[in-house]
Amino acid sequence: MAYVRGNLAVKPKYKPPVRQRERQPHKKQQAPRKSTLSAKEKLLYLFTIVFCVLIASVLIYRYAIIYETNKNVQTLKRQTEALHAESNVLKVEKEKKSDWARIEQFAKDKGLKMSDKPNDIIAPKITR
């Protein structure tokens, strides 16, 4: 076996070329026919393509509206969650500030003097 540049394949044996059919005498050559479409077929294809484009456009438009609506819903959900969190913080702050001991201390700091006897206030009756 001969080793040539890393190839151990055996050289194929020579095969004589196969004879092709003998040529026939020239016939009149016909010009290749062009398959033309009639005007009706062309219009049919055109309207089919236009119809498909319109349907695709409507679908894309609808998906765009759905996407925008979902985006708005997500934004509103985030805003609602933020408002709930803020509301909870304000409730806790309200509870802290509505403590009677704190209110009394705040009033004393601002100069409120408590009397020992109860004060009754009589308001006149308003008639209309």
PDB file of N, CA, C and O in Angstrom, residues 49-121:
ATOM      1  N   ILE A  49     -52.949  38.689  -1.671  1.00  0.00           N
ATOM      2  CA  ILE A  49     -51.827  39.248  -0.904  1.00  0.00           C
ATOM      3  C   ILE A  49     -52.287  40.447  -0.085  1.00  0.00           C
ATOM      4  O   ILE A  49     -51.947  40.586   1.098  1.00  0.00           O
ATOM      5  N   VAL A  50     -53.078  41.324  -0.703  1.00  0.00           N
ATOM      6  CA  VAL A  50     -53.587  42.501   0.022  1.00  0.00           C
ATOM      7  C   VAL A  50     -54.444  42.059   1.206  1.00  0.00           C
ATOM      8  O   VAL A  50     -54.335  42.600   2.310  1.00  0.00           O
ATOM      9  N   PHE A  51     -55.288  41.056   1.001  1.00  0.00           N
ATOM     10  CA  PHE A  51     -56.139  40.544   2.072  1.00  0.00           C
ATOM     11  C   PHE A  51     -55.292  39.997   3.223  1.00  0.00           C
ATOM     12  O   PHE A  51     -55.554  40.288   4.394  1.00  0.00           O
ATOM     13  N   CYS A  52     -54.261  39.231   2.899  1.00  0.00           N
ATOM     14  CA  CYS A  52     -53.377  38.673   3.940  1.00  0.00           C
ATOM     15  C   CYS A  52     -52.663  39.784   4.700  1.00  0.00           C
ATOM     16  O   CYS A  52     -52.515  39.721   5.924  1.00  0.00           O
ATOM     17  N   VAL A  53     -52.217  40.799   4.000  1.00  0.00           N
ATOM     18  CA  VAL A  53     -51.545  41.928   4.652  1.00  0.00           C
ATOM     19  C   VAL A  53     -52.510  42.656   5.579  1.00  0.00           C
ATOM     20  O   VAL A  53     -52.143  43.047   6.697  1.00  0.00           O
ATOM     21  N   LEU A  54     -53.751  42.848   5.140  1.00  0.00           N
ATOM     22  CA  LEU A  54     -54.748  43.508   5.987  1.00  0.00           C
ATOM     23  C   LEU A  54     -55.029  42.698   7.248  1.00  0.00           C
ATOM     24  O   LEU A  54     -55.085  43.256   8.356  1.00  0.00           O
ATOM     25  N   ILE A  55     -55.195  41.411   7.105  1.00  0.00           N
ATOM     26  CA  ILE A  55     -55.451  40.547   8.268  1.00  0.00           C
ATOM     27  C   ILE A  55     -54.264  40.604   9.227  1.00  0.00           C
ATOM     28  O   ILE A  55     -54.440  40.728  10.447  1.00  0.00           O
ATOM     29  N   ALA A  56     -53.054  40.539   8.701  1.00  0.00           N
ATOM     30  CA  ALA A  56     -51.863  40.604   9.551  1.00  0.00           C
ATOM     31  C   ALA A  56     -51.791  41.956  10.260  1.00  0.00           C
ATOM     32  O   ALA A  56     -51.451  42.024  11.452  1.00  0.00           O
ATOM     33  N   SER A  57     -52.126  43.026   9.553  1.00  0.00           N
ATOM     34  CA  SER A  57     -52.096  44.358  10.167  1.00  0.00           C
ATOM     35  C   SER A  57     -53.112  44.458  11.304  1.00  0.00           C
ATOM     36  O   SER A  57     -52.811  45.011  12.368  1.00  0.00           O
ATOM     37  N   VAL A  58     -54.304  43.930  11.089  1.00  0.00           N
ATOM     38  CA  VAL A  58     -55.335  43.964  12.135  1.00  0.00           C
ATOM     39  C   VAL A  58     -54.875  43.171  13.354  1.00  0.00           C
ATOM     40  O   VAL A  58     -55.021  43.623  14.496  1.00  0.00           O
ATOM     41  N   LEU A  59     -54.303  42.010  13.126  1.00  0.00           N
ATOM     42  CA  LEU A  59     -53.824  41.194  14.246  1.00  0.00           C
ATOM     43  C   LEU A  59     -52.721  41.905  15.016  1.00  0.00           C
ATOM     44  O   LEU A  59     -52.724  41.921  16.257  1.00  0.00           O
ATOM     45  N   ILE A  60     -51.789  42.490  14.312  1.00  0.00           N
ATOM     46  CA  ILE A  60     -50.699  43.204  14.981  1.00  0.00           C
ATOM     47  C   ILE A  60     -51.247  44.383  15.765  1.00  0.00           C
ATOM     48  O   ILE A  60     -50.832  44.641  16.906  1.00  0.00           O
ATOM     49  N   TYR A  61     -52.211  45.099  15.191  1.00  0.00           N
ATOM     50  CA  TYR A  61     -52.827  46.234  15.884  1.00  0.00           C
ATOM     51  C   TYR A  61     -53.521  45.774  17.161  1.00  0.00           C
ATOM     52  O   TYR A  61     -53.382  46.401  18.212  1.00  0.00           O
ATOM     53  N   ARG A  62     -54.253  44.675  17.069  1.00  0.00           N
ATOM     54  CA  ARG A  62     -54.959  44.163  18.252  1.00  0.00           C
ATOM     55  C   ARG A  62     -53.972  43.744  19.354  1.00  0.00           C
ATOM     56  O   ARG A  62     -54.195  44.003  20.526  1.00  0.00           O
ATOM     57  N   TYR A  63     -52.892  43.065  18.959  1.00  0.00           N
ATOM     58  CA  TYR A  63     -51.889  42.665  19.943  1.00  0.00           C
ATOM     59  C   TYR A  63     -51.224  43.887  20.564  1.00  0.00           C
ATOM     60  O   TYR A  63     -50.876  43.873  21.748  1.00  0.00           O
ATOM     61  N   ALA A  64     -51.047  44.941  19.795  1.00  0.00           N
ATOM     62  CA  ALA A  64     -50.464  46.171  20.342  1.00  0.00           C
ATOM     63  C   ALA A  64     -51.397  46.776  21.387  1.00  0.00           C
ATOM     64  O   ALA A  64     -50.945  47.243  22.449  1.00  0.00           O
ATOM     65  N   ILE A  65     -52.692  46.767  21.117  1.00  0.00           N
ATOM     66  CA  ILE A  65     -53.657  47.299  22.092  1.00  0.00           C
ATOM     67  C   ILE A  65     -53.654  46.445  23.360  1.00  0.00           C
ATOM     68  O   ILE A  65     -53.661  46.976  24.481  1.00  0.00           O
ATOM     69  N   ILE A  66     -53.615  45.132  23.198  1.00  0.00           N
ATOM     70  CA  ILE A  66     -53.591  44.236  24.359  1.00  0.00           C
ATOM     71  C   ILE A  66     -52.321  44.468  25.173  1.00  0.00           C
ATOM     72  O   ILE A  66     -52.358  44.519  26.406  1.00  0.00           O
ATOM     73  N   TYR A  67     -51.189  44.627  24.494  1.00  0.00           N
ATOM     74  CA  TYR A  67     -49.929  44.874  25.194  1.00  0.00           C
ATOM     75  C   TYR A  67     -50.003  46.170  25.981  1.00  0.00           C
ATOM     76  O   TYR A  67     -49.585  46.234  27.145  1.00  0.00           O
ATOM     77  N   GLU A  68     -50.531  47.222  25.371  1.00  0.00           N
ATOM     78  CA  GLU A  68     -50.630  48.514  26.048  1.00  0.00           C
ATOM     79  C   GLU A  68     -51.555  48.427  27.259  1.00  0.00           C
ATOM     80  O   GLU A  68     -51.254  48.979  28.322  1.00  0.00           O
ATOM     81  N   THR A  69     -52.665  47.709  27.116  1.00  0.00           N
ATOM     82  CA  THR A  69     -53.600  47.544  28.228  1.00  0.00           C
ATOM     83  C   THR A  69     -52.936  46.785  29.375  1.00  0.00           C
ATOM     84  O   THR A  69     -53.071  47.176  30.546  1.00  0.00           O
ATOM     85  N   ASN A  70     -52.223  45.722  29.061  1.00  0.00           N
ATOM     86  CA  ASN A  70     -51.524  44.960  30.107  1.00  0.00           C
ATOM     87  C   ASN A  70     -50.476  45.822  30.800  1.00  0.00           C
ATOM     88  O   ASN A  70     -50.298  45.730  32.022  1.00  0.00           O
ATOM     89  N   LYS A  71     -49.806  46.642  30.034  1.00  0.00           N
ATOM     90  CA  LYS A  71     -48.793  47.528  30.606  1.00  0.00           C
ATOM     91  C   LYS A  71     -49.444  48.516  31.576  1.00  0.00           C
ATOM     92  O   LYS A  71     -48.932  48.757  32.671  1.00  0.00           O
ATOM     93  N   ASN A  72     -50.598  49.073  31.188  1.00  0.00           N
ATOM     94  CA  ASN A  72     -51.313  49.998  32.067  1.00  0.00           C
ATOM     95  C   ASN A  72     -51.803  49.297  33.330  1.00  0.00           C
ATOM     96  O   ASN A  72     -51.747  49.870  34.430  1.00  0.00           O
ATOM     97  N   VAL A  73     -52.275  48.068  33.196  1.00  0.00           N
ATOM     98  CA  VAL A  73     -52.736  47.309  34.357  1.00  0.00           C
ATOM     99  C   VAL A  73     -51.580  47.072  35.331  1.00  0.00           C
ATOM    100  O   VAL A  73     -51.732  47.229  36.552  1.00  0.00           O
ATOM    101  N   GLN A  74     -50.427  46.702  34.804  1.00  0.00           N
ATOM    102  CA  GLN A  74     -49.261  46.477  35.670  1.00  0.00           C
ATOM    103  C   GLN A  74     -48.851  47.764  36.384  1.00  0.00           C
ATOM    104  O   GLN A  74     -48.516  47.748  37.563  1.00  0.00           O
ATOM    105  N   THR A  75     -48.896  48.879  35.675  1.00  0.00           N
ATOM    106  CA  THR A  75     -48.557  50.167  36.287  1.00  0.00           C
ATOM    107  C   THR A  75     -49.534  50.496  37.406  1.00  0.00           C
ATOM    108  O   THR A  75     -49.129  50.925  38.493  1.00  0.00           O
ATOM    109  N   LEU A  76     -50.818  50.278  37.151  1.00  0.00           N
ATOM    110  CA  LEU A  76     -51.829  50.557  38.176  1.00  0.00           C
ATOM    111  C   LEU A  76     -51.671  49.628  39.380  1.00  0.00           C
ATOM    112  O   LEU A  76     -51.865  50.061  40.525  1.00  0.00           O
ATOM    113  N   LYS A  77     -51.304  48.386  39.155  1.00  0.00           N
ATOM    114  CA  LYS A  77     -51.079  47.459  40.269  1.00  0.00           C
ATOM    115  C   LYS A  77     -49.918  47.951  41.131  1.00  0.00           C
ATOM    116  O   LYS A  77     -49.999  47.930  42.368  1.00  0.00           O
ATOM    117  N   ARG A  78     -48.835  48.378  40.479  1.00  0.00           N
ATOM    118  CA  ARG A  78     -47.687  48.878  41.252  1.00  0.00           C
ATOM    119  C   ARG A  78     -48.069  50.118  42.046  1.00  0.00           C
ATOM    120  O   ARG A  78     -47.690  50.268  43.203  1.00  0.00           O
ATOM    121  N   GLN A  79     -48.838  51.023  41.426  1.00  0.00           N
ATOM    122  CA  GLN A  79     -49.264  52.233  42.132  1.00  0.00           C
ATOM    123  C   GLN A  79     -50.175  51.885  43.303  1.00  0.00           C
ATOM    124  O   GLN A  79     -50.066  52.480  44.381  1.00  0.00           O
ATOM    125  N   THR A  80     -51.065  50.916  43.104  1.00  0.00           N
ATOM    126  CA  THR A  80     -51.970  50.501  44.174  1.00  0.00           C
ATOM    127  C   THR A  80     -51.192  49.903  45.338  1.00  0.00           C
ATOM    128  O   THR A  80     -51.479  50.207  46.511  1.00  0.00           O
ATOM    129  N   GLU A  81     -50.209  49.071  45.038  1.00  0.00           N
ATOM    130  CA  GLU A  81     -49.387  48.493  46.101  1.00  0.00           C
ATOM    131  C   GLU A  81     -48.637  49.583  46.862  1.00  0.00           C
ATOM    132  O   GLU A  81     -48.531  49.531  48.090  1.00  0.00           O
ATOM    133  N   ALA A  82     -48.119  50.571  46.150  1.00  0.00           N
ATOM    134  CA  ALA A  82     -47.406  51.670  46.810  1.00  0.00           C
ATOM    135  C   ALA A  82     -48.363  52.461  47.699  1.00  0.00           C
ATOM    136  O   ALA A  82     -47.999  52.842  48.826  1.00  0.00           O
ATOM    137  N   LEU A  83     -49.586  52.699  47.225  1.00  0.00           N
ATOM    138  CA  LEU A  83     -50.566  53.430  48.034  1.00  0.00           C
ATOM    139  C   LEU A  83     -50.989  52.639  49.265  1.00  0.00           C
ATOM    140  O   LEU A  83     -51.183  53.210  50.347  1.00  0.00           O
ATOM    141  N   HIS A  84     -51.122  51.319  49.142  1.00  0.00           N
ATOM    142  CA  HIS A  84     -51.458  50.490  50.301  1.00  0.00           C
ATOM    143  C   HIS A  84     -50.338  50.544  51.344  1.00  0.00           C
ATOM    144  O   HIS A  84     -50.611  50.649  52.544  1.00  0.00           O
ATOM    145  N   ALA A  85     -49.101  50.483  50.861  1.00  0.00           N
ATOM    146  CA  ALA A  85     -47.974  50.556  51.797  1.00  0.00           C
ATOM    147  C   ALA A  85     -47.959  51.912  52.503  1.00  0.00           C
ATOM    148  O   ALA A  85     -47.760  51.991  53.725  1.00  0.00           O
ATOM    149  N   GLU A  86     -48.172  52.982  51.753  1.00  0.00           N
ATOM    150  CA  GLU A  86     -48.199  54.316  52.344  1.00  0.00           C
ATOM    151  C   GLU A  86     -49.376  54.448  53.315  1.00  0.00           C
ATOM    152  O   GLU A  86     -49.242  55.052  54.389  1.00  0.00           O
ATOM    153  N   SER A  87     -50.514  53.863  52.949  1.00  0.00           N
ATOM    154  CA  SER A  87     -51.687  53.899  53.828  1.00  0.00           C
ATOM    155  C   SER A  87     -51.404  53.188  55.145  1.00  0.00           C
ATOM    156  O   SER A  87     -51.783  53.677  56.222  1.00  0.00           O
ATOM    157  N   ASN A  88     -50.737  52.053  55.079  1.00  0.00           N
ATOM    158  CA  ASN A  88     -50.392  51.324  56.303  1.00  0.00           C
ATOM    159  C   ASN A  88     -49.447  52.130  57.185  1.00  0.00           C
ATOM    160  O   ASN A  88     -49.594  52.162  58.409  1.00  0.00           O
ATOM    161  N   VAL A  89     -48.484  52.801  56.571  1.00  0.00           N
ATOM    162  CA  VAL A  89     -47.560  53.644  57.344  1.00  0.00           C
ATOM    163  C   VAL A  89     -48.328  54.780  58.008  1.00  0.00           C
ATOM    164  O   VAL A  89     -48.111  55.102  59.191  1.00  0.00           O
ATOM    165  N   LEU A  90     -49.259  55.397  57.268  1.00  0.00           N
ATOM    166  CA  LEU A  90     -50.040  56.503  57.837  1.00  0.00           C
ATOM    167  C   LEU A  90     -50.975  56.021  58.942  1.00  0.00           C
ATOM    168  O   LEU A  90     -51.198  56.748  59.924  1.00  0.00           O
ATOM    169  N   LYS A  91     -51.517  54.826  58.846  1.00  0.00           N
ATOM    170  CA  LYS A  91     -52.360  54.280  59.912  1.00  0.00           C
ATOM    171  C   LYS A  91     -51.566  54.102  61.195  1.00  0.00           C
ATOM    172  O   LYS A  91     -52.043  54.422  62.288  1.00  0.00           O
ATOM    173  N   VAL A  92     -50.350  53.578  61.054  1.00  0.00           N
ATOM    174  CA  VAL A  92     -49.500  53.389  62.229  1.00  0.00           C
ATOM    175  C   VAL A  92     -49.171  54.739  62.846  1.00  0.00           C
ATOM    176  O   VAL A  92     -49.214  54.918  64.075  1.00  0.00           O
ATOM    177  N   GLU A  93     -48.863  55.718  62.017  1.00  0.00           N
ATOM    178  CA  GLU A  93     -48.542  57.061  62.512  1.00  0.00           C
ATOM    179  C   GLU A  93     -49.760  57.680  63.193  1.00  0.00           C
ATOM    180  O   GLU A  93     -49.637  58.330  64.239  1.00  0.00           O
ATOM    181  N   LYS A  94     -50.941  57.466  62.644  1.00  0.00           N
ATOM    182  CA  LYS A  94     -52.175  57.980  63.238  1.00  0.00           C
ATOM    183  C   LYS A  94     -52.399  57.358  64.624  1.00  0.00           C
ATOM    184  O   LYS A  94     -52.778  58.055  65.570  1.00  0.00           O
ATOM    185  N   GLU A  95     -52.179  56.060  64.713  1.00  0.00           N
ATOM    186  CA  GLU A  95     -52.345  55.378  66.004  1.00  0.00           C
ATOM    187  C   GLU A  95     -51.368  55.930  67.040  1.00  0.00           C
ATOM    188  O   GLU A  95     -51.718  56.115  68.203  1.00  0.00           O
ATOM    189  N   LYS A  96     -50.152  56.208  66.607  1.00  0.00           N
ATOM    190  CA  LYS A  96     -49.159  56.768  67.539  1.00  0.00           C
ATOM    191  C   LYS A  96     -49.578  58.157  68.005  1.00  0.00           C
ATOM    192  O   LYS A  96     -49.443  58.498  69.179  1.00  0.00           O
ATOM    193  N   LYS A  97     -50.092  58.962  67.086  1.00  0.00           N
ATOM    194  CA  LYS A  97     -50.431  60.344  67.436  1.00  0.00           C
ATOM    195  C   LYS A  97     -51.788  60.469  68.119  1.00  0.00           C
ATOM    196  O   LYS A  97     -52.085  61.514  68.696  1.00  0.00           O
ATOM    197  N   SER A  98     -52.619  59.449  68.109  1.00  0.00           N
ATOM    198  CA  SER A  98     -53.918  59.536  68.775  1.00  0.00           C
ATOM    199  C   SER A  98     -53.873  58.978  70.203  1.00  0.00           C
ATOM    200  O   SER A  98     -54.916  58.823  70.823  1.00  0.00           O
ATOM    201  N   ASP A  99     -52.701  58.727  70.716  1.00  0.00           N
ATOM    202  CA  ASP A  99     -52.545  58.270  72.102  1.00  0.00           C
ATOM    203  C   ASP A  99     -52.880  59.431  73.049  1.00  0.00           C
ATOM    204  O   ASP A  99     -52.358  60.538  72.915  1.00  0.00           O
ATOM    205  N   TRP A 100     -53.811  59.194  74.039  1.00  0.00           N
ATOM    206  CA  TRP A 100     -54.287  60.265  74.917  1.00  0.00           C
ATOM    207  C   TRP A 100     -53.181  60.856  75.777  1.00  0.00           C
ATOM    208  O   TRP A 100     -53.136  62.064  76.014  1.00  0.00           O
ATOM    209  N   ALA A 101     -52.268  60.026  76.207  1.00  0.00           N
ATOM    210  CA  ALA A 101     -51.165  60.538  77.036  1.00  0.00           C
ATOM    211  C   ALA A 101     -50.301  61.489  76.213  1.00  0.00           C
ATOM    212  O   ALA A 101     -49.878  62.553  76.705  1.00  0.00           O
ATOM    213  N   ARG A 102     -50.056  61.171  74.990  1.00  0.00           N
ATOM    214  CA  ARG A 102     -49.244  62.036  74.133  1.00  0.00           C
ATOM    215  C   ARG A 102     -49.969  63.348  73.858  1.00  0.00           C
ATOM    216  O   ARG A 102     -49.355  64.421  73.875  1.00  0.00           O
ATOM    217  N   ILE A 103     -51.297  63.277  73.603  1.00  0.00           N
ATOM    218  CA  ILE A 103     -52.073  64.487  73.328  1.00  0.00           C
ATOM    219  C   ILE A 103     -52.066  65.410  74.544  1.00  0.00           C
ATOM    220  O   ILE A 103     -51.884  66.627  74.431  1.00  0.00           O
ATOM    221  N   GLU A 104     -52.244  64.826  75.727  1.00  0.00           N
ATOM    222  CA  GLU A 104     -52.255  65.625  76.959  1.00  0.00           C
ATOM    223  C   GLU A 104     -50.894  66.282  77.190  1.00  0.00           C
ATOM    224  O   GLU A 104     -50.808  67.469  77.513  1.00  0.00           O
ATOM    225  N   GLN A 105     -49.831  65.534  76.952  1.00  0.00           N
ATOM    226  CA  GLN A 105     -48.485  66.089  77.126  1.00  0.00           C
ATOM    227  C   GLN A 105     -48.233  67.212  76.120  1.00  0.00           C
ATOM    228  O   GLN A 105     -47.665  68.250  76.458  1.00  0.00           O
ATOM    229  N   PHE A 106     -48.673  67.026  74.890  1.00  0.00           N
ATOM    230  CA  PHE A 106     -48.508  68.035  73.844  1.00  0.00           C
ATOM    231  C   PHE A 106     -49.271  69.318  74.217  1.00  0.00           C
ATOM    232  O   PHE A 106     -48.755  70.428  74.050  1.00  0.00           O
ATOM    233  N   ALA A 107     -50.499  69.152  74.747  1.00  0.00           N
ATOM    234  CA  ALA A 107     -51.305  70.310  75.147  1.00  0.00           C
ATOM    235  C   ALA A 107     -50.649  71.055  76.294  1.00  0.00           C
ATOM    236  O   ALA A 107     -50.627  72.292  76.323  1.00  0.00           O
ATOM    237  N   LYS A 108     -50.097  70.337  77.244  1.00  0.00           N
ATOM    238  CA  LYS A 108     -49.419  70.991  78.376  1.00  0.00           C
ATOM    239  C   LYS A 108     -48.179  71.738  77.899  1.00  0.00           C
ATOM    240  O   LYS A 108     -47.877  72.823  78.383  1.00  0.00           O
ATOM    241  N   ASP A 109     -47.460  71.140  76.946  1.00  0.00           N
ATOM    242  CA  ASP A 109     -46.270  71.814  76.420  1.00  0.00           C
ATOM    243  C   ASP A 109     -46.639  73.110  75.702  1.00  0.00           C
ATOM    244  O   ASP A 109     -45.865  74.070  75.706  1.00  0.00           O
ATOM    245  N   LYS A 110     -47.805  73.158  75.084  1.00  0.00           N
ATOM    246  CA  LYS A 110     -48.237  74.345  74.354  1.00  0.00           C
ATOM    247  C   LYS A 110     -48.933  75.365  75.259  1.00  0.00           C
ATOM    248  O   LYS A 110     -49.343  76.411  74.790  1.00  0.00           O
ATOM    249  N   GLY A 111     -49.104  75.067  76.532  1.00  0.00           N
ATOM    250  CA  GLY A 111     -49.645  76.057  77.453  1.00  0.00           C
ATOM    251  C   GLY A 111     -51.098  75.836  77.866  1.00  0.00           C
ATOM    252  O   GLY A 111     -51.731  76.755  78.389  1.00  0.00           O
ATOM    253  N   LEU A 112     -51.654  74.695  77.673  1.00  0.00           N
ATOM    254  CA  LEU A 112     -53.032  74.414  78.072  1.00  0.00           C
ATOM    255  C   LEU A 112     -53.062  74.168  79.572  1.00  0.00           C
ATOM    256  O   LEU A 112     -52.266  73.404  80.095  1.00  0.00           O
ATOM    257  N   LYS A 113     -54.008  74.840  80.234  1.00  0.00           N
ATOM    258  CA  LYS A 113     -54.154  74.646  81.669  1.00  0.00           C
ATOM    259  C   LYS A 113     -55.479  73.966  81.914  1.00  0.00           C
ATOM    260  O   LYS A 113     -56.514  74.409  81.424  1.00  0.00           O
ATOM    261  N   MET A 114     -55.455  72.913  82.660  1.00  0.00           N
ATOM    262  CA  MET A 114     -56.659  72.142  82.948  1.00  0.00           C
ATOM    263  C   MET A 114     -57.271  72.670  84.246  1.00  0.00           C
ATOM    264  O   MET A 114     -56.578  72.873  85.239  1.00  0.00           O
ATOM    265  N   SER A 115     -58.567  72.888  84.196  1.00  0.00           N
ATOM    266  CA  SER A 115     -59.233  73.336  85.421  1.00  0.00           C
ATOM    267  C   SER A 115     -59.735  72.109  86.178  1.00  0.00           C
ATOM    268  O   SER A 115     -59.990  71.062  85.599  1.00  0.00           O
ATOM    269  N   ASP A 116     -59.893  72.299  87.472  1.00  0.00           N
ATOM    270  CA  ASP A 116     -60.328  71.183  88.309  1.00  0.00           C
ATOM    271  C   ASP A 116     -61.829  70.949  88.197  1.00  0.00           C
ATOM    272  O   ASP A 116     -62.303  69.837  88.355  1.00  0.00           O
ATOM    273  N   LYS A 117     -62.590  72.019  88.015  1.00  0.00           N
ATOM    274  CA  LYS A 117     -64.030  71.844  87.933  1.00  0.00           C
ATOM    275  C   LYS A 117     -64.432  71.693  86.466  1.00  0.00           C
ATOM    276  O   LYS A 117     -63.832  72.295  85.574  1.00  0.00           O
ATOM    277  N   PRO A 118     -65.469  70.902  86.220  1.00  0.00           N
ATOM    278  CA  PRO A 118     -65.901  70.720  84.836  1.00  0.00           C
ATOM    279  C   PRO A 118     -66.594  71.967  84.324  1.00  0.00           C
ATOM    280  O   PRO A 118     -67.302  72.639  85.042  1.00  0.00           O
ATOM    281  N   ASN A 119     -66.330  72.300  83.115  1.00  0.00           N
ATOM    282  CA  ASN A 119     -66.956  73.463  82.479  1.00  0.00           C
ATOM    283  C   ASN A 119     -68.078  72.979  81.578  1.00  0.00           C
ATOM    284  O   ASN A 119     -67.856  72.205  80.664  1.00  0.00           O
ATOM    285  N   ASP A 120     -69.270  73.451  81.866  1.00  0.00           N
ATOM    286  CA  ASP A 120     -70.400  73.132  81.021  1.00  0.00           C
ATOM    287  C   ASP A 120     -70.620  74.307  80.087  1.00  0.00           C
ATOM    288  O   ASP A 120     -70.684  75.451  80.504  1.00  0.00           O
ATOM    289  N   ILE A 121     -70.765  74.001  78.844  1.00  0.00           N
ATOM    290  CA  ILE A 121     -70.991  75.046  77.854  1.00  0.00           C
ATOM    291  C   ILE A 121     -72.414  74.882  77.357  1.00  0.00           C
ATOM    292  O   ILE A 121     -72.826  73.806  76.924  1.00  0.00           O
TER     293      ILE A 121
END
